[in-house]
Amino acid sequence: MPATIAIDERDVLLVIDMQNDFMPGGALAVAGGDSIVPLVNRLAQNFANVVLTQDWHPPGHISFASSHGGARPFETIGVAYGDQTLWPDHCVLGSPGAALHKGLTIDHAILILRKGYNVAIDSYSAFAEADGETPTGLAGFLREKNIRRVFACGLATDYCVAWSALDARSRGFETFVIEDACRAIDAQGSLGAAWAKMEIARVQRIESTEITAKNRQDRRPFGSGSV
Ligand code: VGL
Ligand code: ZN
């Protein structure tokens, strides 16, 4: 049994893309995506710093198969910045599918970060767009907040969670993926490939039971608010 991990003010919980389109019945459904909502809510109570992300694409986005003539979802094509997997239209900005799942109760989140809003560049990662260059600003935000460790959860393990975790590592944060608080797309072996990359990058793969912070309600200055 690994040592437990005590959460403090220099930790952030990154809750990735818990949006309707990634839930069962959504445009790019992730199996069991809705089943992690209660766990993510409970985890968040242990963190003073929580950042939520939203995948947020304009109509005609480069990642949509519908933007490329006869292309089909889950095909990969070459674009200016490299390979791009194509998806069904999803998380169109302002649409109900792009909204956060209504069961999330994380009112104390300090930032909701949108990504993928550039029509010509996808962004799985919460830190940088798929060209590998264009920053979202999250690293600067976390550094200014004196954050040292990033704990990632949400959807999908093999895409936005993995890319965000890898980028957190490359930007110098100690990084953890809370496996049971994620769900995967797992198209064509993508989940195994993602874990392999994360292992090489020394992203730590943990379970939610390893996190043992006191509940937020027990801590100052968060003691008075409702959840
Ligand atoms: C995601 C595919 C396309 C994700 C976003 O949130 O993992 N996957 N856009
Ligand atoms: Zn997307």
PDB file of C-alpha atoms and ligand atoms in Angstrom:
ATOM      1  CA  MET A   1       0.000   0.000   0.000  1.00  0.00           C
ATOM      2  CA  PRO A   2       1.600   3.281  -1.055  1.00  0.00           C
ATOM      3  CA  ALA A   3       1.990   6.097   1.416  1.00  0.00           C
ATOM      4  CA  THR A   4      -1.006   8.362   1.537  1.00  0.00           C
ATOM      5  CA  ILE A   5      -0.844  11.763  -0.053  1.00  0.00           C
ATOM      6  CA  ALA A   6      -1.855  14.742   2.082  1.00  0.00           C
ATOM      7  CA  ILE A   7      -3.311  17.614   0.078  1.00  0.00           C
ATOM      8  CA  ASP A   8      -2.382  21.192   0.915  1.00  0.00           C
ATOM      9  CA  GLU A   9      -2.589  24.739  -0.423  1.00  0.00           C
ATOM     10  CA  ARG A  10       0.129  24.130  -2.987  1.00  0.00           C
ATOM     11  CA  ASP A  11      -1.880  21.418  -4.752  1.00  0.00           C
ATOM     12  CA  VAL A  12      -4.451  21.843  -7.489  1.00  0.00           C
ATOM     13  CA  LEU A  13      -7.158  19.444  -8.649  1.00  0.00           C
ATOM     14  CA  LEU A  14      -7.590  19.701 -12.406  1.00  0.00           C
ATOM     15  CA  VAL A  15     -11.069  18.495 -13.378  1.00  0.00           C
ATOM     16  CA  ILE A  16     -10.936  17.847 -17.092  1.00  0.00           C
ATOM     17  CA  ASP A  17     -13.894  18.231 -19.475  1.00  0.00           C
ATOM     18  CA  MET A  18     -16.772  16.952 -17.333  1.00  0.00           C
ATOM     19  CA  GLN A  19     -19.170  18.111 -20.054  1.00  0.00           C
ATOM     20  CA  ASN A  20     -22.454  16.745 -21.342  1.00  0.00           C
ATOM     21  CA  ASP A  21     -21.070  15.755 -24.744  1.00  0.00           C
ATOM     22  CA  PHE A  22     -18.625  13.360 -23.045  1.00  0.00           C
ATOM     23  CA  MET A  23     -21.375  11.744 -20.970  1.00  0.00           C
ATOM     24  CA  PRO A  24     -23.467   8.747 -22.093  1.00  0.00           C
ATOM     25  CA  GLY A  25     -25.937  10.081 -24.668  1.00  0.00           C
ATOM     26  CA  GLY A  26     -23.594  12.927 -25.623  1.00  0.00           C
ATOM     27  CA  ALA A  27     -21.989  13.591 -29.008  1.00  0.00           C
ATOM     28  CA  LEU A  28     -18.655  11.995 -28.021  1.00  0.00           C
ATOM     29  CA  ALA A  29     -19.784   9.772 -25.187  1.00  0.00           C
ATOM     30  CA  VAL A  30     -17.192   8.261 -22.854  1.00  0.00           C
ATOM     31  CA  ALA A  31     -18.444   5.033 -21.273  1.00  0.00           C
ATOM     32  CA  GLY A  32     -19.183   5.603 -17.597  1.00  0.00           C
ATOM     33  CA  GLY A  33     -18.370   9.307 -17.843  1.00  0.00           C
ATOM     34  CA  ASP A  34     -21.286  10.223 -15.612  1.00  0.00           C
ATOM     35  CA  SER A  35     -20.441   7.546 -13.050  1.00  0.00           C
ATOM     36  CA  ILE A  36     -17.408   9.505 -11.780  1.00  0.00           C
ATOM     37  CA  VAL A  37     -19.335  12.705 -10.986  1.00  0.00           C
ATOM     38  CA  PRO A  38     -19.916  11.865  -7.287  1.00  0.00           C
ATOM     39  CA  LEU A  39     -16.289  10.834  -6.790  1.00  0.00           C
ATOM     40  CA  VAL A  40     -14.986  13.973  -8.495  1.00  0.00           C
ATOM     41  CA  ASN A  41     -17.262  16.063  -6.278  1.00  0.00           C
ATOM     42  CA  ARG A  42     -15.948  14.353  -3.145  1.00  0.00           C
ATOM     43  CA  LEU A  43     -12.332  14.683  -4.244  1.00  0.00           C
ATOM     44  CA  ALA A  44     -12.790  18.375  -4.891  1.00  0.00           C
ATOM     45  CA  GLN A  45     -13.751  18.900  -1.268  1.00  0.00           C
ATOM     46  CA  ASN A  46     -10.171  18.053  -0.339  1.00  0.00           C
ATOM     47  CA  PHE A  47      -8.651  20.794  -2.464  1.00  0.00           C
ATOM     48  CA  ALA A  48      -8.575  24.518  -1.799  1.00  0.00           C
ATOM     49  CA  ASN A  49      -7.518  24.940  -5.439  1.00  0.00           C
ATOM     50  CA  VAL A  50      -9.718  23.379  -8.112  1.00  0.00           C
ATOM     51  CA  VAL A  51      -9.556  24.241 -11.818  1.00  0.00           C
ATOM     52  CA  LEU A  52     -12.268  23.006 -14.194  1.00  0.00           C
ATOM     53  CA  THR A  53     -11.721  22.780 -17.934  1.00  0.00           C
ATOM     54  CA  GLN A  54     -14.147  22.888 -20.829  1.00  0.00           C
ATOM     55  CA  ASP A  55     -13.452  21.640 -24.343  1.00  0.00           C
ATOM     56  CA  TRP A  56     -14.832  24.605 -26.298  1.00  0.00           C
ATOM     57  CA  HIS A  57     -14.877  24.440 -30.086  1.00  0.00           C
ATOM     58  CA  PRO A  58     -16.223  26.874 -32.675  1.00  0.00           C
ATOM     59  CA  PRO A  59     -18.443  25.451 -35.458  1.00  0.00           C
ATOM     60  CA  GLY A  60     -16.270  24.051 -38.265  1.00  0.00           C
ATOM     61  CA  HIS A  61     -13.461  23.150 -35.851  1.00  0.00           C
ATOM     62  CA  ILE A  62     -10.465  21.328 -37.345  1.00  0.00           C
ATOM     63  CA  SER A  63     -11.053  18.309 -35.062  1.00  0.00           C
ATOM     64  CA  PHE A  64     -14.551  17.689 -36.431  1.00  0.00           C
ATOM     65  CA  ALA A  65     -14.808  15.012 -39.155  1.00  0.00           C
ATOM     66  CA  SER A  66     -17.623  17.109 -40.617  1.00  0.00           C
ATOM     67  CA  SER A  67     -15.110  19.856 -41.411  1.00  0.00           C
ATOM     68  CA  HIS A  68     -13.169  17.561 -43.781  1.00  0.00           C
ATOM     69  CA  GLY A  69     -15.480  16.505 -46.606  1.00  0.00           C
ATOM     70  CA  GLY A  70     -15.883  12.741 -46.616  1.00  0.00           C
ATOM     71  CA  ALA A  71     -13.797  12.030 -43.521  1.00  0.00           C
ATOM     72  CA  ARG A  72     -15.249   9.867 -40.777  1.00  0.00           C
ATOM     73  CA  PRO A  73     -15.027  10.235 -37.016  1.00  0.00           C
ATOM     74  CA  PHE A  74     -12.054   8.428 -35.390  1.00  0.00           C
ATOM     75  CA  GLU A  75      -9.985   8.644 -38.595  1.00  0.00           C
ATOM     76  CA  THR A  76      -6.601  10.372 -38.331  1.00  0.00           C
ATOM     77  CA  ILE A  77      -5.506  12.964 -40.877  1.00  0.00           C
ATOM     78  CA  GLY A  78      -2.427  15.128 -41.287  1.00  0.00           C
ATOM     79  CA  VAL A  79      -2.779  18.839 -40.514  1.00  0.00           C
ATOM     80  CA  ALA A  80      -0.243  21.661 -40.242  1.00  0.00           C
ATOM     81  CA  TYR A  81       0.854  20.693 -36.710  1.00  0.00           C
ATOM     82  CA  GLY A  82       0.895  16.902 -37.221  1.00  0.00           C
ATOM     83  CA  ASP A  83      -1.646  14.106 -36.864  1.00  0.00           C
ATOM     84  CA  GLN A  84      -5.172  15.002 -35.914  1.00  0.00           C
ATOM     85  CA  THR A  85      -7.769  12.426 -34.896  1.00  0.00           C
ATOM     86  CA  LEU A  86     -11.200  13.425 -36.156  1.00  0.00           C
ATOM     87  CA  TRP A  87     -14.241  13.378 -33.905  1.00  0.00           C
ATOM     88  CA  PRO A  88     -17.967  13.840 -34.179  1.00  0.00           C
ATOM     89  CA  ASP A  89     -18.936  17.493 -33.700  1.00  0.00           C
ATOM     90  CA  HIS A  90     -18.736  18.005 -29.933  1.00  0.00           C
ATOM     91  CA  CYS A  91     -18.533  20.731 -27.296  1.00  0.00           C
ATOM     92  CA  VAL A  92     -19.567  23.471 -29.698  1.00  0.00           C
ATOM     93  CA  LEU A  93     -19.132  26.703 -27.777  1.00  0.00           C
ATOM     94  CA  GLY A  94     -22.284  27.795 -25.997  1.00  0.00           C
ATOM     95  CA  SER A  95     -24.188  24.589 -26.827  1.00  0.00           C
ATOM     96  CA  PRO A  96     -25.854  22.386 -24.174  1.00  0.00           C
ATOM     97  CA  GLY A  97     -23.316  19.657 -24.988  1.00  0.00           C
ATOM     98  CA  ALA A  98     -20.487  21.985 -23.989  1.00  0.00           C
ATOM     99  CA  ALA A  99     -22.003  22.733 -20.591  1.00  0.00           C
ATOM    100  CA  LEU A 100     -20.546  21.133 -17.490  1.00  0.00           C
ATOM    101  CA  HIS A 101     -22.510  18.159 -16.140  1.00  0.00           C
ATOM    102  CA  LYS A 102     -25.188  19.552 -13.879  1.00  0.00           C
ATOM    103  CA  GLY A 103     -24.331  17.087 -11.117  1.00  0.00           C
ATOM    104  CA  LEU A 104     -20.968  18.747 -10.494  1.00  0.00           C
ATOM    105  CA  THR A 105     -21.015  20.580  -7.168  1.00  0.00           C
ATOM    106  CA  ILE A 106     -17.677  22.356  -7.195  1.00  0.00           C
ATOM    107  CA  ASP A 107     -18.715  25.924  -6.509  1.00  0.00           C
ATOM    108  CA  HIS A 108     -15.353  26.709  -4.947  1.00  0.00           C
ATOM    109  CA  ALA A 109     -13.464  26.146  -8.248  1.00  0.00           C
ATOM    110  CA  ILE A 110     -11.152  29.115  -8.762  1.00  0.00           C
ATOM    111  CA  LEU A 111     -10.916  28.926 -12.565  1.00  0.00           C
ATOM    112  CA  ILE A 112     -12.894  27.514 -15.478  1.00  0.00           C
ATOM    113  CA  LEU A 113     -10.456  27.219 -18.354  1.00  0.00           C
ATOM    114  CA  ARG A 114     -11.651  26.821 -21.935  1.00  0.00           C
ATOM    115  CA  LYS A 115      -9.498  25.244 -24.624  1.00  0.00           C
ATOM    116  CA  GLY A 116      -9.791  24.301 -28.274  1.00  0.00           C
ATOM    117  CA  TYR A 117     -11.443  27.604 -29.188  1.00  0.00           C
ATOM    118  CA  ASN A 118      -9.003  28.240 -32.054  1.00  0.00           C
ATOM    119  CA  VAL A 119     -10.749  26.957 -35.213  1.00  0.00           C
ATOM    120  CA  ALA A 120      -7.503  25.717 -36.775  1.00  0.00           C
ATOM    121  CA  ILE A 121      -5.797  24.118 -33.729  1.00  0.00           C
ATOM    122  CA  ASP A 122      -7.145  21.418 -31.432  1.00  0.00           C
ATOM    123  CA  SER A 123      -6.253  21.396 -27.740  1.00  0.00           C
ATOM    124  CA  TYR A 124      -6.521  18.201 -25.728  1.00  0.00           C
ATOM    125  CA  SER A 125      -4.167  19.661 -23.137  1.00  0.00           C
ATOM    126  CA  ALA A 126      -5.208  22.254 -20.597  1.00  0.00           C
ATOM    127  CA  PHE A 127      -1.702  23.772 -20.895  1.00  0.00           C
ATOM    128  CA  ALA A 128      -0.959  24.077 -24.616  1.00  0.00           C
ATOM    129  CA  GLU A 129      -2.739  23.726 -27.916  1.00  0.00           C
ATOM    130  CA  ALA A 130      -1.985  20.816 -30.245  1.00  0.00           C
ATOM    131  CA  ASP A 131       0.652  22.796 -32.144  1.00  0.00           C
ATOM    132  CA  GLY A 132       2.704  22.292 -28.969  1.00  0.00           C
ATOM    133  CA  GLU A 133       3.409  26.010 -28.771  1.00  0.00           C
ATOM    134  CA  THR A 134       0.350  28.113 -28.128  1.00  0.00           C
ATOM    135  CA  PRO A 135      -0.087  28.274 -24.347  1.00  0.00           C
ATOM    136  CA  THR A 136      -3.492  28.424 -22.680  1.00  0.00           C
ATOM    137  CA  GLY A 137      -2.041  30.443 -19.789  1.00  0.00           C
ATOM    138  CA  LEU A 138      -2.680  27.725 -17.197  1.00  0.00           C
ATOM    139  CA  ALA A 139       0.986  27.162 -16.317  1.00  0.00           C
ATOM    140  CA  GLY A 140       1.414  30.864 -15.591  1.00  0.00           C
ATOM    141  CA  PHE A 141      -1.755  30.906 -13.509  1.00  0.00           C
ATOM    142  CA  LEU A 142      -0.621  27.951 -11.417  1.00  0.00           C
ATOM    143  CA  ARG A 143       2.899  29.346 -10.961  1.00  0.00           C
ATOM    144  CA  GLU A 144       1.570  32.671  -9.783  1.00  0.00           C
ATOM    145  CA  LYS A 145      -0.578  30.768  -7.323  1.00  0.00           C
ATOM    146  CA  ASN A 146       2.552  28.990  -6.088  1.00  0.00           C
ATOM    147  CA  ILE A 147       1.135  25.587  -7.025  1.00  0.00           C
ATOM    148  CA  ARG A 148       3.593  22.718  -6.902  1.00  0.00           C
ATOM    149  CA  ARG A 149       1.565  19.566  -7.596  1.00  0.00           C
ATOM    150  CA  VAL A 150      -1.161  18.873 -10.147  1.00  0.00           C
ATOM    151  CA  PHE A 151      -3.772  16.147  -9.557  1.00  0.00           C
ATOM    152  CA  ALA A 152      -5.770  15.362 -12.710  1.00  0.00           C
ATOM    153  CA  CYS A 153      -9.136  13.642 -13.077  1.00  0.00           C
ATOM    154  CA  GLY A 154     -12.077  13.688 -15.499  1.00  0.00           C
ATOM    155  CA  LEU A 155     -12.496  12.863 -19.190  1.00  0.00           C
ATOM    156  CA  ALA A 156     -11.010  11.324 -21.102  1.00  0.00           C
ATOM    157  CA  THR A 157      -8.077   9.458 -19.504  1.00  0.00           C
ATOM    158  CA  ASP A 158      -6.368   8.769 -22.834  1.00  0.00           C
ATOM    159  CA  TYR A 159      -6.854  12.180 -24.432  1.00  0.00           C
ATOM    160  CA  CYS A 160      -7.426  15.357 -22.485  1.00  0.00           C
ATOM    161  CA  VAL A 161      -6.410  13.977 -19.078  1.00  0.00           C
ATOM    162  CA  ALA A 162      -3.234  12.352 -20.420  1.00  0.00           C
ATOM    163  CA  TRP A 163      -2.166  15.323 -22.529  1.00  0.00           C
ATOM    164  CA  SER A 164      -2.787  17.686 -19.648  1.00  0.00           C
ATOM    165  CA  ALA A 165      -0.817  15.487 -17.258  1.00  0.00           C
ATOM    166  CA  LEU A 166       2.113  15.195 -19.690  1.00  0.00           C
ATOM    167  CA  ASP A 167       2.177  18.945 -20.177  1.00  0.00           C
ATOM    168  CA  ALA A 168       1.972  19.554 -16.430  1.00  0.00           C
ATOM    169  CA  ARG A 169       5.088  17.380 -16.052  1.00  0.00           C
ATOM    170  CA  SER A 170       6.960  19.139 -18.836  1.00  0.00           C
ATOM    171  CA  ARG A 171       6.209  22.437 -17.125  1.00  0.00           C
ATOM    172  CA  GLY A 172       7.790  21.251 -13.915  1.00  0.00           C
ATOM    173  CA  PHE A 173       4.806  20.254 -11.790  1.00  0.00           C
ATOM    174  CA  GLU A 174       4.774  17.025  -9.857  1.00  0.00           C
ATOM    175  CA  THR A 175       1.806  15.313 -11.496  1.00  0.00           C
ATOM    176  CA  PHE A 176      -0.700  12.643 -10.508  1.00  0.00           C
ATOM    177  CA  VAL A 177      -3.569  11.068 -12.432  1.00  0.00           C
ATOM    178  CA  ILE A 178      -6.330   9.761 -10.181  1.00  0.00           C
ATOM    179  CA  GLU A 179      -7.261   6.709 -12.226  1.00  0.00           C
ATOM    180  CA  ASP A 180     -10.606   5.802 -10.673  1.00  0.00           C
ATOM    181  CA  ALA A 181     -11.752   9.419 -11.102  1.00  0.00           C
ATOM    182  CA  CYS A 182     -11.236   9.222 -14.889  1.00  0.00           C
ATOM    183  CA  ARG A 183     -12.856   7.355 -17.762  1.00  0.00           C
ATOM    184  CA  ALA A 184     -11.328   6.612 -21.173  1.00  0.00           C
ATOM    185  CA  ILE A 185     -12.335   6.655 -24.835  1.00  0.00           C
ATOM    186  CA  ASP A 186      -9.833   3.842 -25.609  1.00  0.00           C
ATOM    187  CA  ALA A 187      -9.992   3.983 -29.395  1.00  0.00           C
ATOM    188  CA  GLN A 188      -7.417   1.746 -31.122  1.00  0.00           C
ATOM    189  CA  GLY A 189      -5.265   1.132 -28.053  1.00  0.00           C
ATOM    190  CA  SER A 190      -5.138   4.787 -27.064  1.00  0.00           C
ATOM    191  CA  LEU A 191      -5.498   4.080 -23.348  1.00  0.00           C
ATOM    192  CA  GLY A 192      -2.488   1.752 -23.107  1.00  0.00           C
ATOM    193  CA  ALA A 193      -0.414   4.141 -25.203  1.00  0.00           C
ATOM    194  CA  ALA A 194      -1.365   7.065 -22.976  1.00  0.00           C
ATOM    195  CA  TRP A 195      -0.405   5.245 -19.752  1.00  0.00           C
ATOM    196  CA  ALA A 196       2.914   4.196 -21.317  1.00  0.00           C
ATOM    197  CA  LYS A 197       3.750   7.800 -22.182  1.00  0.00           C
ATOM    198  CA  MET A 198       2.711   8.995 -18.750  1.00  0.00           C
ATOM    199  CA  GLU A 199       4.840   6.359 -17.045  1.00  0.00           C
ATOM    200  CA  ILE A 200       7.908   7.425 -19.030  1.00  0.00           C
ATOM    201  CA  ALA A 201       7.219  11.044 -18.103  1.00  0.00           C
ATOM    202  CA  ARG A 202       6.895  10.041 -14.421  1.00  0.00           C
ATOM    203  CA  VAL A 203       3.290  11.010 -14.106  1.00  0.00           C
ATOM    204  CA  GLN A 204       2.144   9.163 -10.990  1.00  0.00           C
ATOM    205  CA  ARG A 205      -0.843   6.857 -11.378  1.00  0.00           C
ATOM    206  CA  ILE A 206      -2.857   6.825  -8.176  1.00  0.00           C
ATOM    207  CA  GLU A 207      -6.273   5.886  -6.809  1.00  0.00           C
ATOM    208  CA  SER A 208      -8.569   8.297  -5.017  1.00  0.00           C
ATOM    209  CA  THR A 209      -8.218   6.291  -1.791  1.00  0.00           C
ATOM    210  CA  GLU A 210      -4.566   7.352  -1.579  1.00  0.00           C
ATOM    211  CA  ILE A 211      -5.610  10.965  -1.062  1.00  0.00           C
ATOM    212  CA  THR A 212      -6.179  11.799   2.554  1.00  0.00           C
ATOM    213  CA  ALA A 213      -6.808  15.465   3.021  1.00  0.00           C
ATOM    214  CA  LYS A 214      -9.256  16.661   5.563  1.00  0.00           C
ATOM    215  CA  ASN A 215     -12.510  17.774   4.076  1.00  0.00           C
ATOM    216  CA  ARG A 216     -12.621  21.350   2.932  1.00  0.00           C
ATOM    217  CA  GLN A 217     -15.361  22.082   5.456  1.00  0.00           C
ATOM    218  CA  ASP A 218     -12.851  21.385   8.217  1.00  0.00           C
ATOM    219  CA  ARG A 219     -10.352  23.909   6.927  1.00  0.00           C
ATOM    220  CA  ARG A 220     -10.090  27.616   7.179  1.00  0.00           C
ATOM    221  CA  PRO A 221     -10.897  29.860   5.376  1.00  0.00           C
ATOM    222  CA  PHE A 222     -13.399  27.608   3.631  1.00  0.00           C
ATOM    223  CA  GLY A 223     -15.266  26.561   6.753  1.00  0.00           C
ATOM    224  CA  SER A 224     -18.370  28.678   6.388  1.00  0.00           C
ATOM    225  CA  GLY A 225     -19.563  28.147   2.824  1.00  0.00           C
ATOM    226  CA  SER A 226     -22.133  25.668   1.622  1.00  0.00           C
ATOM    227  CA  VAL A 227     -21.014  23.003  -0.815  1.00  0.00           C
TER     228      VAL A 227
HETATM  229  C1  VGL B   1     -11.440  15.081 -25.788  1.00  0.00           C
HETATM  230  C2  VGL B   1     -11.438  14.152 -27.876  1.00  0.00           C
HETATM  231  C3  VGL B   1     -11.765  15.371 -28.430  1.00  0.00           C
HETATM  232  C4  VGL B   1     -11.265  14.873 -24.308  1.00  0.00           C
HETATM  233  C5  VGL B   1     -11.747  16.308 -26.324  1.00  0.00           C
HETATM  234  O1  VGL B   1     -11.812  15.671 -23.515  1.00  0.00           O
HETATM  235  O2  VGL B   1     -10.586  13.908 -23.928  1.00  0.00           O
HETATM  236  N1  VGL B   1     -11.273  14.012 -26.566  1.00  0.00           N
HETATM  237  N2  VGL B   1     -11.909  16.443 -27.645  1.00  0.00           N
HETATM  238 ZN    ZN B   2     -12.552  18.324 -28.462  1.00  0.00          ZN
END
